[in-house]
């Protein structure tokens, strides 16, 4: 059984940093793409960052809105994916979800088959 468990969400001031973690279990070697998505109230779900763990070094992609501020990384030994978020702004306020799939993309959430329950990030000005 696949499980993705997110942690690290919190309330911070603008300009602050957070590190989200997603502990994965039960994934097969086929699901080599891990991603972070977010959904803010009243907005569409947005792909934030994804990492392809099938190569060394890993490859990563980012939404334009977070490039230069967010970094996705993967700890293979711990089966955990991280999202380091720096320079947070109120626009980053959302529920953040970890997801696993086979297609290296942020364009389609439907390419991710497994999802966590989410962790809330709130950024105040």
CSV table of N, CA and C in Angstrom, one decimal:
chain,number,residue,atom,x,y,z
A,1,UNK,N,0.8,-1.2,0.0
A,1,UNK,CA,0.0,0.0,0.0
A,1,UNK,C,0.9,1.2,0.0
A,2,UNK,N,0.6,2.2,-0.9
A,2,UNK,CA,1.4,3.4,-1.0
A,2,UNK,C,0.9,4.4,0.0
A,3,UNK,N,1.9,5.0,0.7
A,3,UNK,CA,1.5,6.1,1.6
A,3,UNK,C,2.5,7.2,1.4
A,4,UNK,N,1.9,8.4,1.3
A,4,UNK,CA,2.7,9.7,1.3
A,4,UNK,C,2.3,10.5,2.4
A,5,UNK,N,3.2,10.9,3.3
A,5,UNK,CA,2.9,11.6,4.5
A,5,UNK,C,3.7,12.9,4.5
A,6,UNK,N,3.0,14.0,4.4
A,6,UNK,CA,3.6,15.3,4.4
A,6,UNK,C,3.8,15.9,5.8
A,7,UNK,N,4.8,16.7,6.0
A,7,UNK,CA,4.9,17.4,7.3
A,7,UNK,C,5.7,18.7,7.0
A,8,UNK,N,5.7,19.5,8.0
A,8,UNK,CA,6.5,20.8,7.9
A,8,UNK,C,5.7,22.0,7.7
A,9,UNK,N,4.4,21.9,7.4
A,9,UNK,CA,3.6,23.1,7.2
A,9,UNK,C,3.5,23.9,8.5
A,10,UNK,N,3.4,25.2,8.3
A,10,UNK,CA,3.3,26.1,9.5
A,10,UNK,C,2.8,27.5,9.1
A,11,UNK,N,2.7,28.4,10.0
A,11,UNK,CA,2.4,29.8,9.8
A,11,UNK,C,3.7,30.6,10.0
A,12,UNK,N,4.0,31.4,9.0
A,12,UNK,CA,5.3,32.2,9.0
A,12,UNK,C,5.0,33.6,8.5
A,13,UNK,N,5.9,34.5,8.8
A,13,UNK,CA,5.9,35.8,8.3
A,13,UNK,C,6.4,35.8,6.9
A,14,UNK,N,6.0,36.8,6.1
A,14,UNK,CA,6.6,37.0,4.8
A,14,UNK,C,8.1,37.2,4.9
A,15,UNK,N,8.8,36.5,3.9
A,15,UNK,CA,10.2,36.6,4.0
A,15,UNK,C,10.8,35.4,4.7
A,16,UNK,N,10.0,34.6,5.4
A,16,UNK,CA,10.5,33.5,6.1
A,16,UNK,C,10.7,32.2,5.3
A,17,UNK,N,11.1,31.2,5.9
A,17,UNK,CA,11.4,29.9,5.2
A,17,UNK,C,10.7,28.7,5.9
A,18,UNK,N,10.4,27.7,5.1
A,18,UNK,CA,9.9,26.5,5.7
A,18,UNK,C,10.5,25.3,4.8
A,19,UNK,N,10.6,24.2,5.5
A,19,UNK,CA,11.0,23.0,4.7
A,19,UNK,C,9.9,21.9,4.9
A,20,UNK,N,9.3,21.6,3.8
A,20,UNK,CA,8.3,20.5,3.8
A,20,UNK,C,8.9,19.2,3.6
A,21,UNK,N,8.4,18.1,4.1
A,21,UNK,CA,8.9,16.8,3.9
A,21,UNK,C,7.8,15.9,3.5
A,22,UNK,N,8.1,14.9,2.7
A,22,UNK,CA,7.1,13.9,2.3
A,22,UNK,C,7.8,12.5,2.4
A,23,UNK,N,7.3,11.8,3.4
A,23,UNK,CA,7.8,10.4,3.6
A,23,UNK,C,7.0,9.5,2.8
A,24,UNK,N,7.7,8.7,1.9
A,24,UNK,CA,7.0,7.8,1.0
A,24,UNK,C,7.2,6.3,1.4
A,25,UNK,N,6.2,5.5,1.3
A,25,UNK,CA,6.4,4.1,1.5
A,25,UNK,C,5.5,3.3,0.5
A,26,UNK,N,5.9,2.2,0.1
A,26,UNK,CA,5.1,1.3,-0.7
A,26,UNK,C,5.2,1.6,-2.2
A,27,UNK,N,6.1,2.6,-2.6
A,27,UNK,CA,6.2,3.0,-4.0
A,27,UNK,C,7.1,1.9,-4.7
A,28,UNK,N,6.7,1.7,-6.0
A,28,UNK,CA,7.5,0.8,-6.7
A,28,UNK,C,8.6,1.6,-7.5
A,29,UNK,N,9.5,0.8,-8.1
A,29,UNK,CA,10.6,1.5,-8.8
A,29,UNK,C,10.0,2.3,-10.1
A,30,UNK,N,8.8,2.0,-10.5
A,30,UNK,CA,8.2,2.6,-11.6
A,30,UNK,C,7.9,4.1,-11.4
A,31,UNK,N,7.5,4.3,-10.1
A,31,UNK,CA,7.1,5.7,-9.8
A,31,UNK,C,8.3,6.5,-9.4
A,32,UNK,N,9.0,7.1,-10.4
A,32,UNK,CA,10.2,7.8,-10.1
A,32,UNK,C,10.1,9.3,-10.0
A,33,UNK,N,8.9,9.8,-10.2
A,33,UNK,CA,8.6,11.2,-10.2
A,33,UNK,C,7.9,11.5,-8.9
A,34,UNK,N,8.5,12.5,-8.2
A,34,UNK,CA,7.8,13.0,-7.0
A,34,UNK,C,7.6,14.5,-7.2
A,35,UNK,N,6.4,14.9,-6.8
A,35,UNK,CA,6.1,16.3,-7.0
A,35,UNK,C,5.4,17.0,-5.8
A,36,UNK,N,5.4,18.3,-5.8
A,36,UNK,CA,4.7,19.1,-4.8
A,36,UNK,C,3.7,19.9,-5.6
A,37,UNK,N,2.5,19.9,-5.1
A,37,UNK,CA,1.4,20.7,-5.7
A,37,UNK,C,0.8,21.5,-4.5
A,38,UNK,N,0.1,22.6,-4.9
A,38,UNK,CA,-0.5,23.4,-3.9
A,38,UNK,C,-1.9,23.9,-4.4
A,39,UNK,N,-2.8,24.1,-3.4
A,39,UNK,CA,-4.1,24.7,-3.7
A,39,UNK,C,-4.4,25.7,-2.7
A,40,UNK,N,-4.6,26.9,-3.2
A,40,UNK,CA,-5.0,28.1,-2.3
A,40,UNK,C,-6.5,28.2,-2.4
A,41,UNK,N,-7.1,28.7,-1.4
A,41,UNK,CA,-8.6,28.9,-1.4
A,41,UNK,C,-9.0,29.7,-2.6
A,42,UNK,N,-10.0,29.1,-3.4
A,42,UNK,CA,-10.5,29.8,-4.5
A,42,UNK,C,-9.7,29.8,-5.8
A,43,UNK,N,-8.6,29.0,-5.7
A,43,UNK,CA,-7.7,28.9,-6.9
A,43,UNK,C,-7.6,27.5,-7.4
A,44,UNK,N,-7.1,27.3,-8.6
A,44,UNK,CA,-6.8,26.0,-9.1
A,44,UNK,C,-5.6,25.4,-8.5
A,45,UNK,N,-5.6,24.1,-8.5
A,45,UNK,CA,-4.4,23.4,-8.0
A,45,UNK,C,-3.2,23.7,-8.9
A,46,UNK,N,-2.0,23.9,-8.3
A,46,UNK,CA,-0.9,24.4,-9.1
A,46,UNK,C,0.3,23.5,-8.8
A,47,UNK,N,1.0,23.0,-9.9
A,47,UNK,CA,2.2,22.3,-9.7
A,47,UNK,C,3.3,23.2,-9.3
A,48,UNK,N,4.0,22.9,-8.2
A,48,UNK,CA,5.0,23.7,-7.7
A,48,UNK,C,6.4,23.3,-8.1
A,49,UNK,N,6.7,22.0,-7.9
A,49,UNK,CA,8.0,21.4,-8.2
A,49,UNK,C,7.9,19.9,-8.3
A,50,UNK,N,8.8,19.4,-9.2
A,50,UNK,CA,8.9,17.9,-9.3
A,50,UNK,C,10.3,17.5,-9.5
A,51,UNK,N,10.6,16.3,-9.1
A,51,UNK,CA,11.9,15.7,-9.1
A,51,UNK,C,11.8,14.3,-9.7
A,52,UNK,N,12.8,14.1,-10.7
A,52,UNK,CA,12.8,12.8,-11.3
A,52,UNK,C,14.0,12.0,-10.6
A,53,UNK,N,13.7,11.0,-9.9
A,53,UNK,CA,14.7,10.3,-9.1
A,53,UNK,C,15.3,9.1,-9.9
A,54,UNK,N,15.0,9.0,-11.2
A,54,UNK,CA,15.6,7.8,-11.9
A,54,UNK,C,16.9,8.1,-12.5
A,55,UNK,N,17.5,9.2,-12.3
A,55,UNK,CA,18.8,9.5,-12.8
A,55,UNK,C,19.7,10.1,-11.7
A,56,UNK,N,21.0,10.0,-11.9
A,56,UNK,CA,22.0,10.6,-11.0
A,56,UNK,C,22.9,11.5,-11.7
A,57,UNK,N,22.9,12.8,-11.5
A,57,UNK,CA,22.0,13.5,-10.4
A,57,UNK,C,20.6,13.5,-10.8
A,58,UNK,N,19.7,13.8,-9.9
A,58,UNK,CA,18.3,13.9,-10.1
A,58,UNK,C,18.0,15.1,-11.0
A,59,UNK,N,16.8,15.1,-11.6
A,59,UNK,CA,16.4,16.3,-12.4
A,59,UNK,C,15.2,17.0,-11.7
A,60,UNK,N,15.1,18.3,-11.8
A,60,UNK,CA,14.0,18.9,-11.1
A,60,UNK,C,13.4,20.0,-12.0
A,61,UNK,N,12.2,20.3,-11.8
A,61,UNK,CA,11.5,21.4,-12.6
A,61,UNK,C,10.7,22.2,-11.6
A,62,UNK,N,10.4,23.4,-11.9
A,62,UNK,CA,9.7,24.3,-11.0
A,62,UNK,C,8.7,25.2,-11.7
A,63,UNK,N,7.7,25.6,-11.0
A,63,UNK,CA,6.8,26.6,-11.6
A,63,UNK,C,7.5,27.9,-11.6
A,64,UNK,N,7.2,28.7,-12.5
A,64,UNK,CA,7.8,30.0,-12.6
A,64,UNK,C,7.6,30.9,-11.4
A,65,UNK,N,6.5,30.7,-10.7
A,65,UNK,CA,6.2,31.5,-9.5
A,65,UNK,C,7.1,31.2,-8.3
A,66,UNK,N,7.8,30.0,-8.4
A,66,UNK,CA,8.7,29.7,-7.2
A,66,UNK,C,10.1,29.5,-7.6
A,67,UNK,N,10.5,29.7,-8.9
A,67,UNK,CA,11.9,29.5,-9.3
A,67,UNK,C,12.8,30.5,-8.6
A,68,UNK,N,13.9,29.9,-8.1
A,68,UNK,CA,14.8,30.8,-7.4
A,68,UNK,C,14.5,30.9,-5.9
A,69,UNK,N,13.3,30.5,-5.5
A,69,UNK,CA,13.0,30.5,-4.0
A,69,UNK,C,12.8,29.1,-3.4
A,70,UNK,N,12.3,28.2,-4.2
A,70,UNK,CA,12.0,26.9,-3.7
A,70,UNK,C,13.0,25.9,-4.3
A,71,UNK,N,13.3,24.9,-3.5
A,71,UNK,CA,14.2,23.8,-4.0
A,71,UNK,C,13.6,22.5,-3.6
A,72,UNK,N,13.5,21.6,-4.5
A,72,UNK,CA,13.0,20.2,-4.2
A,72,UNK,C,14.3,19.3,-4.2
A,73,UNK,N,14.2,18.3,-3.3
A,73,UNK,CA,15.3,17.4,-3.2
A,73,UNK,C,14.8,16.1,-2.7
A,74,UNK,N,15.6,15.0,-2.9
A,74,UNK,CA,15.2,13.7,-2.6
A,74,UNK,C,16.3,13.0,-1.8
A,75,UNK,N,15.9,12.4,-0.7
A,75,UNK,CA,16.8,11.5,0.1
A,75,UNK,C,16.4,10.1,-0.2
A,76,UNK,N,17.2,9.4,-1.0
A,76,UNK,CA,16.8,8.0,-1.4
A,76,UNK,C,16.8,7.1,-0.2
A,77,UNK,N,17.8,7.2,0.7
A,77,UNK,CA,17.9,6.3,1.8
A,77,UNK,C,16.6,6.5,2.8
A,78,UNK,N,16.1,7.6,2.9
A,78,UNK,CA,15.0,7.9,3.7
A,78,UNK,C,13.6,7.8,3.0
A,79,UNK,N,13.7,7.6,1.7
A,79,UNK,CA,12.5,7.7,0.8
A,79,UNK,C,11.6,8.9,1.1
A,80,UNK,N,12.3,10.0,1.2
A,80,UNK,CA,11.7,11.3,1.6
A,80,UNK,C,12.0,12.4,0.5
A,81,UNK,N,11.0,13.1,0.2
A,81,UNK,CA,11.2,14.3,-0.7
A,81,UNK,C,11.0,15.6,0.1
A,82,UNK,N,11.8,16.5,-0.1
A,82,UNK,CA,11.8,17.8,0.6
A,82,UNK,C,11.4,18.9,-0.3
A,83,UNK,N,10.8,19.9,0.2
A,83,UNK,CA,10.6,21.2,-0.5
A,83,UNK,C,11.1,22.3,0.4
A,84,UNK,N,12.3,22.9,0.1
A,84,UNK,CA,12.8,24.0,0.9
A,84,UNK,C,12.2,25.2,0.3
A,85,UNK,N,11.5,26.0,1.1
A,85,UNK,CA,10.8,27.2,0.6
A,85,UNK,C,11.4,28.4,1.3
A,86,UNK,N,12.0,29.3,0.5
A,86,UNK,CA,12.6,30.5,1.1
A,86,UNK,C,11.9,31.8,0.5
A,87,UNK,N,12.1,32.9,1.1
A,87,UNK,CA,11.4,34.1,0.6
A,87,UNK,C,9.9,34.0,0.4
A,88,UNK,N,9.3,33.4,1.4
A,88,UNK,CA,7.9,33.2,1.3
A,88,UNK,C,7.1,34.5,1.3
A,89,UNK,N,6.0,34.5,0.5
A,89,UNK,CA,5.1,35.6,0.4
A,89,UNK,C,3.7,35.1,0.7
A,90,UNK,N,2.8,36.1,1.0
A,90,UNK,CA,1.4,35.6,1.2
A,90,UNK,C,0.8,34.9,0.1
A,91,UNK,N,1.3,35.1,-1.2
A,91,UNK,CA,0.8,34.3,-2.3
A,91,UNK,C,1.1,32.8,-2.2
A,92,UNK,N,2.1,32.5,-1.4
A,92,UNK,CA,2.4,31.1,-1.2
A,92,UNK,C,1.5,30.3,-0.2
A,93,UNK,N,0.6,31.1,0.4
A,93,UNK,CA,-0.3,30.5,1.3
A,93,UNK,C,-1.2,29.4,0.6
A,94,UNK,N,-1.2,28.2,1.0
A,94,UNK,CA,-1.9,27.1,0.4
A,94,UNK,C,-1.8,25.9,1.2
A,95,UNK,N,-2.6,24.9,0.8
A,95,UNK,CA,-2.4,23.5,1.2
A,95,UNK,C,-1.4,22.9,0.2
A,96,UNK,N,-0.3,22.3,0.7
A,96,UNK,CA,0.7,21.7,-0.1
A,96,UNK,C,0.5,20.2,-0.1
A,97,UNK,N,0.6,19.6,-1.3
A,97,UNK,CA,0.4,18.2,-1.4
A,97,UNK,C,1.6,17.5,-2.1
A,98,UNK,N,2.0,16.4,-1.6
A,98,UNK,CA,3.0,15.6,-2.2
A,98,UNK,C,2.4,14.6,-3.1
A,99,UNK,N,3.0,14.3,-4.2
A,99,UNK,CA,2.4,13.3,-5.1
A,99,UNK,C,3.5,12.5,-5.8
A,100,UNK,N,3.2,11.3,-6.2
A,100,UNK,CA,4.1,10.4,-6.9
A,100,UNK,C,3.5,9.9,-8.2
A,101,UNK,N,4.3,9.8,-9.2
A,101,UNK,CA,3.9,9.3,-10.5
A,101,UNK,C,5.0,8.9,-11.4
A,102,UNK,N,4.7,8.8,-12.7
A,102,UNK,CA,5.7,8.3,-13.7
A,102,UNK,C,6.1,9.3,-14.8
A,103,UNK,N,5.3,10.4,-14.9
A,103,UNK,CA,5.6,11.4,-15.9
A,103,UNK,C,6.2,12.6,-15.3
A,104,UNK,N,7.3,13.0,-15.8
A,104,UNK,CA,8.1,14.2,-15.3
A,104,UNK,C,7.5,15.5,-15.8
A,105,UNK,N,6.5,15.9,-15.1
A,105,UNK,CA,5.8,17.1,-15.6
A,105,UNK,C,5.1,17.8,-14.4
A,106,UNK,N,4.8,19.1,-14.5
A,106,UNK,CA,3.9,19.8,-13.6
A,106,UNK,C,2.6,20.2,-14.2
A,107,UNK,N,2.5,19.9,-15.5
A,107,UNK,CA,1.4,20.4,-16.3
A,107,UNK,C,0.1,19.6,-16.0
A,108,UNK,N,0.2,18.4,-15.6
A,108,UNK,CA,-1.0,17.6,-15.4
A,108,UNK,C,-0.9,16.8,-14.1
A,109,UNK,N,-1.8,17.2,-13.2
A,109,UNK,CA,-1.9,16.5,-11.9
A,109,UNK,C,-2.3,15.0,-12.1
A,110,UNK,N,-3.0,14.8,-13.2
A,110,UNK,CA,-3.6,13.4,-13.4
A,110,UNK,C,-2.5,12.4,-13.7
A,111,UNK,N,-1.2,12.9,-14.0
A,111,UNK,CA,-0.1,12.0,-14.2
A,111,UNK,C,0.5,11.5,-12.9
A,112,UNK,N,0.0,12.0,-11.8
A,112,UNK,CA,0.5,11.6,-10.5
A,112,UNK,C,-0.6,10.7,-9.9
A,113,UNK,N,-0.2,9.5,-9.5
A,113,UNK,CA,-1.2,8.5,-9.1
A,113,UNK,C,-1.5,8.5,-7.6
A,114,UNK,N,-0.5,8.9,-6.9
A,114,UNK,CA,-0.6,8.8,-5.4
A,114,UNK,C,-0.4,10.2,-4.8
A,115,UNK,N,-1.2,10.4,-3.8
A,115,UNK,CA,-1.3,11.7,-3.2
A,115,UNK,C,-1.3,11.6,-1.7
A,116,UNK,N,-0.6,12.6,-1.0
A,116,UNK,CA,-0.7,12.7,0.4
A,116,UNK,C,-1.9,13.5,0.8
A,117,UNK,N,-2.1,13.7,2.1
A,117,UNK,CA,-3.2,14.4,2.7
A,117,UNK,C,-3.0,15.9,2.7
A,118,UNK,N,-1.8,16.3,2.6
A,118,UNK,CA,-1.5,17.8,2.5
A,118,UNK,C,-1.0,18.3,3.8
A,119,UNK,N,-0.3,19.4,3.7
A,119,UNK,CA,0.2,20.2,4.9
A,119,UNK,C,0.0,21.7,4.6
A,120,UNK,N,-0.6,22.4,5.6
A,120,UNK,CA,-0.9,23.8,5.4
A,120,UNK,C,0.2,24.7,5.6
A,121,UNK,N,0.4,25.6,4.6
A,121,UNK,CA,1.4,26.7,4.8
A,121,UNK,C,0.6,28.0,4.7
A,122,UNK,N,0.8,28.8,5.7
A,122,UNK,CA,0.2,30.1,5.8
A,122,UNK,C,1.3,31.2,6.0
A,123,UNK,N,1.3,32.2,5.1
A,123,UNK,CA,2.3,33.2,5.1
A,123,UNK,C,1.5,34.6,5.4
A,124,UNK,N,1.9,35.2,6.4
A,124,UNK,CA,1.3,36.5,6.8
A,124,UNK,C,2.2,37.7,6.4
A,125,UNK,N,1.6,38.8,6.0
A,125,UNK,CA,2.4,40.0,5.6
A,125,UNK,C,2.7,40.8,6.8
